[in-house]
Coordinates of C-alpha atoms in Angstrom, one line a residue:
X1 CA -18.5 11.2 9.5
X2 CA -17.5 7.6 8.9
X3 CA -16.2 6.6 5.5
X4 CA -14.9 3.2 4.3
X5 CA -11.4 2.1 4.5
X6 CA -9.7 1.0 1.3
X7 CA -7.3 -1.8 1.8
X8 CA -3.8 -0.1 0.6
X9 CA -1.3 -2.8 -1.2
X10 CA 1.2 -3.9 1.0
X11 CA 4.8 -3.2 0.3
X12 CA 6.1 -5.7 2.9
X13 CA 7.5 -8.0 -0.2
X14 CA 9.7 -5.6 -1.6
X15 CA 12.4 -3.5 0.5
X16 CA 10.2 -1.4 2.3
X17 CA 6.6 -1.6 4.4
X18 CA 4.1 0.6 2.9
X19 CA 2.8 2.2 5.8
X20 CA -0.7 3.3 5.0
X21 CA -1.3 -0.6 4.6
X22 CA -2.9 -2.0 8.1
X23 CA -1.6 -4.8 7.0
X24 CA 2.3 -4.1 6.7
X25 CA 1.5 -1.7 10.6
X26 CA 0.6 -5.0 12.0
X27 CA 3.3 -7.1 10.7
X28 CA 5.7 -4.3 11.5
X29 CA 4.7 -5.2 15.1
X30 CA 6.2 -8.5 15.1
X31 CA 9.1 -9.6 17.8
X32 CA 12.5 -10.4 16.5
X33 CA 15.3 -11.2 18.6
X34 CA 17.8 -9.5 19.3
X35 CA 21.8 -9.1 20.2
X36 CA 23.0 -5.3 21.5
X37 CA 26.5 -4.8 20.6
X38 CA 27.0 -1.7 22.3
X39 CA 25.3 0.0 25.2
X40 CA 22.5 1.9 23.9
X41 CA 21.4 5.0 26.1
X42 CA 18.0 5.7 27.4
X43 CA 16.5 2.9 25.5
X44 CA 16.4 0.7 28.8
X45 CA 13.0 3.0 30.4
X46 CA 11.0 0.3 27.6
X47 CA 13.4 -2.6 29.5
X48 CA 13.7 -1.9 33.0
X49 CA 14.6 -5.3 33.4
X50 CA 17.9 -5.1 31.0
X51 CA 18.7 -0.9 32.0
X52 CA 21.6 -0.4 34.0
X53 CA 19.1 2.2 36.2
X54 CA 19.1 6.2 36.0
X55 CA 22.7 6.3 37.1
X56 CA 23.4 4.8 33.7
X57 CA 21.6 6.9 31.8
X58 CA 18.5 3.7 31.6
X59 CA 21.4 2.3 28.9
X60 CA 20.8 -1.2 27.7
X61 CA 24.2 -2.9 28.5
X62 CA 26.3 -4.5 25.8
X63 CA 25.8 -8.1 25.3
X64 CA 22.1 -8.0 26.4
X65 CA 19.1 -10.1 24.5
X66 CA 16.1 -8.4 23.4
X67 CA 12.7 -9.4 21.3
X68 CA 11.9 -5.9 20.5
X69 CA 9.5 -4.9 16.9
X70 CA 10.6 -5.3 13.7
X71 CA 10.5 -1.6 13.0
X72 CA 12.3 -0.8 16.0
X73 CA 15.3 -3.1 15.2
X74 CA 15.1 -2.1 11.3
X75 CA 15.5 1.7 13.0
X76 CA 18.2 0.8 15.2
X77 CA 20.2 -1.7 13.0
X78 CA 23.1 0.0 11.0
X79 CA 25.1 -1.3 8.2
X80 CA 28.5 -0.2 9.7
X81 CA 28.1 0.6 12.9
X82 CA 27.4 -2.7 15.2
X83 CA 24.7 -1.5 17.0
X84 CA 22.7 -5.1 17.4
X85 CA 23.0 -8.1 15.6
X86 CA 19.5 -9.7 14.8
X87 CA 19.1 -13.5 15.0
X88 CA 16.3 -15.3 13.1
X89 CA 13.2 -16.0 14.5
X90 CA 13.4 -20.4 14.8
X91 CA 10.5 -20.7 11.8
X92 CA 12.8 -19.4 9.4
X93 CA 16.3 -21.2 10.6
X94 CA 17.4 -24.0 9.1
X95 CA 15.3 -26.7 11.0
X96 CA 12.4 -25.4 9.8
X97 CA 13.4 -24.6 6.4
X98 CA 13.5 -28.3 5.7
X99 CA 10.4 -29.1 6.6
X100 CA 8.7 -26.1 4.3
X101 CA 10.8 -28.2 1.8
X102 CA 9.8 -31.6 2.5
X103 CA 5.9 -30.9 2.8
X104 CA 5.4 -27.0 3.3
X105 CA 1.3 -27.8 2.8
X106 CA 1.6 -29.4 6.4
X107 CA 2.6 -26.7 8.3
X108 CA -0.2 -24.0 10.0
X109 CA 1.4 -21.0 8.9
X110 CA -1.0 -18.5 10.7
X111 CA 0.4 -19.9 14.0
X112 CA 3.6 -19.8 12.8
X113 CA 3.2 -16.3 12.1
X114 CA 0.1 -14.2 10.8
X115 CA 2.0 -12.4 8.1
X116 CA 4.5 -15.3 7.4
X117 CA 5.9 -14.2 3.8
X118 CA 6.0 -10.3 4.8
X119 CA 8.2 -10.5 7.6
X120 CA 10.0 -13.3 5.9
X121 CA 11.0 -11.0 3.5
X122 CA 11.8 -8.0 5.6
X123 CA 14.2 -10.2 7.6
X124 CA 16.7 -9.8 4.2
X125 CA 16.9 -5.7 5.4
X126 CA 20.1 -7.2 8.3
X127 CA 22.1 -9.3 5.6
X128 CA 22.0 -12.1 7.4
X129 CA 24.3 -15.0 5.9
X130 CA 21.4 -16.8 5.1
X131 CA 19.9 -14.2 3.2
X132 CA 20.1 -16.6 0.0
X133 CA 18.0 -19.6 1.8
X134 CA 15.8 -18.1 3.5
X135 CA 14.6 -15.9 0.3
X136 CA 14.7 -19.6 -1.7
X137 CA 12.7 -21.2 1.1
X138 CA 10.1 -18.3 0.9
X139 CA 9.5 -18.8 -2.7
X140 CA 9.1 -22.4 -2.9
X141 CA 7.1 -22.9 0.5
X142 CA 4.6 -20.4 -1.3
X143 CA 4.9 -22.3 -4.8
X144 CA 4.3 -25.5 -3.0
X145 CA 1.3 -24.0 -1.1
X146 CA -0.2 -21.7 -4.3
X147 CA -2.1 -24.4 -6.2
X148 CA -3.9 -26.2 -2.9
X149 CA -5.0 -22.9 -1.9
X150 CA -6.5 -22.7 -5.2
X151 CA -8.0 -25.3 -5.9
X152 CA -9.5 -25.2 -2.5
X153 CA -10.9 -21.7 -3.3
X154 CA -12.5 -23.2 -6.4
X155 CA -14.3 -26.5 -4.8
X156 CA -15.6 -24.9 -1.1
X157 CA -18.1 -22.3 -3.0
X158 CA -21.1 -21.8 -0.6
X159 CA -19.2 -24.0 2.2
X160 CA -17.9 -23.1 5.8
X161 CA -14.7 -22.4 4.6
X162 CA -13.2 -21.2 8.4
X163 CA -11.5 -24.8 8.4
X164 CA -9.5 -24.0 5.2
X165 CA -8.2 -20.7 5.4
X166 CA -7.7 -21.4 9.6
X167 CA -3.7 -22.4 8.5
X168 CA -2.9 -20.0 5.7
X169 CA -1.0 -16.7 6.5
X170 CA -2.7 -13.6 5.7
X171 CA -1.5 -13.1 2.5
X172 CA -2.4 -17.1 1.4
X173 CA -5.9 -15.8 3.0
X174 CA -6.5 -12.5 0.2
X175 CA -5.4 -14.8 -2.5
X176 CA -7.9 -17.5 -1.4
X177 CA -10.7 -14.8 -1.3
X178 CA -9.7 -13.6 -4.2
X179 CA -10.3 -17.3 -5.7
X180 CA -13.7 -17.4 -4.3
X181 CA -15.3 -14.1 -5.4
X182 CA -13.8 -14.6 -9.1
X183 CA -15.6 -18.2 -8.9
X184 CA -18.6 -16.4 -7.9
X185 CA -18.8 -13.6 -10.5
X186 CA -18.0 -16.6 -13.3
X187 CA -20.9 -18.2 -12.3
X188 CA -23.6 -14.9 -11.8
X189 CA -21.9 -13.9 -15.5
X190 CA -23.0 -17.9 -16.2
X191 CA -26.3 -17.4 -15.3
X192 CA -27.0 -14.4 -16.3
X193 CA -26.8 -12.2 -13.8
X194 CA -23.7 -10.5 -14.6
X195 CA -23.1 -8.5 -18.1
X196 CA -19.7 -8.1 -17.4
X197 CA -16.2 -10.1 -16.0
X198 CA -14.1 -7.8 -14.8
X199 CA -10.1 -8.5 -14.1
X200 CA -9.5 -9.2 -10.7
X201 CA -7.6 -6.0 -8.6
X202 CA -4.4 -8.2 -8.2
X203 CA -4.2 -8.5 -12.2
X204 CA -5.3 -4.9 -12.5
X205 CA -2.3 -3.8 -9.7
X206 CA 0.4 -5.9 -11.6
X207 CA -0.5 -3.9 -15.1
X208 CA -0.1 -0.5 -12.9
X209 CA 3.0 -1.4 -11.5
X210 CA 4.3 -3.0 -15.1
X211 CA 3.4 0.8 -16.5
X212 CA 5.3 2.7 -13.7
X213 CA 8.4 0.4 -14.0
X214 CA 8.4 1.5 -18.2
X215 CA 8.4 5.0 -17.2
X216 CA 10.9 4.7 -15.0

């Protein structure tokens, strides 16, 4: 027996994934690179071409680069002990930073990466020194892109809309479907074929969450 999937909230935003969200397992998947600062045992079987070889115990030597998950280097990273160092992926260094700040509506963020914002955010977990502008740079590329992705959700009703939603990440893609089927209830409740407006689930989600922070 088959039974619908409910898309769960991702958590990716805050400290942790949510891990009954497909979304946040996906994103979770993502490469990061990667600096070992002390031979890790046995780990080198998933690198054959870093491991020392059985003699060594298939250690990864000290020193070596990796691009191994995000949830594998979030497992493996340690606050005090230097176990690997975690350098940032080159769409959220510094170069690029200043083109999300010049023009951040220019760039194809699904290319750059499918769950841009998520792992963005999840990148503050290794306390890098750029924590600070990479979080800033976050919040004003989506700013900067929130309004065009709405307004574009509100004039393409009943159009091929693959074009538009081709260079948002998939986070900029739920909002801009979320745009588009509350255009389309507002106008069945226009014409009559709606008796009700209902609030949309992300306004629905932020009351929830509003209600759990009191009581806590």
């Amino acid at each position: 027996m088959s039974e619908a999937y409910f898309p769960v909230e991702s958590g990716a935003l805050g400290a942790e994934e949510n891990f009954l969200s497909l979304d946040d397992i996906l994103m979770s998947q993502e490469k990061i690179p990667v600096r070992t600062e002390t031979a890790i045992p046995r780990l080198g079987v998933f690198f054959p071409e870093q491991s020392g070889g059985a003699e060594t115990d298939n250690a990864i030597p000290q020193g070596s680069k990796l691009e191994i998950p995000l949830w594998l280097a979030k497992g493996l990273f340690d606050h005090k002990r230097r176990i690997l160092s975690v350098e940032l992926p080159k769409v959220y260094q510094e170069a690029w930073r200043t083109v999300f700040s010049a023009d951040a509506n220019v760039v194809d963020l699904h290319k750059m990466g499918p769950h841009f914002y998520g792992f963005g955010s999840q990148l503050l977990y290794f306390d890098s020194p750029e924590n600070a502008e990479i979080s800033q740079s976050l919040l004003q590329t989506f700013i900067g892109r929130f309004r065009r992705i709405m307004d574009s959700s509100q004039n393409a009703y009943n159009e091929d809309t693959s074009a538009l939603v081709a260079r948002l990440d998939e986070m900029e893609r739920d909002l801009f479907q979320t745009g588009q089927k509350g255009l389309n209830n507002f106008q069945c409740w226009e014409k009559g074929r709606s008796s009700q407006i209902t609030a949309s689930s992300l306004v629905q989600n932020y009351k929830k969450r509003k209600f759990t922070d009191m009581e806590d």
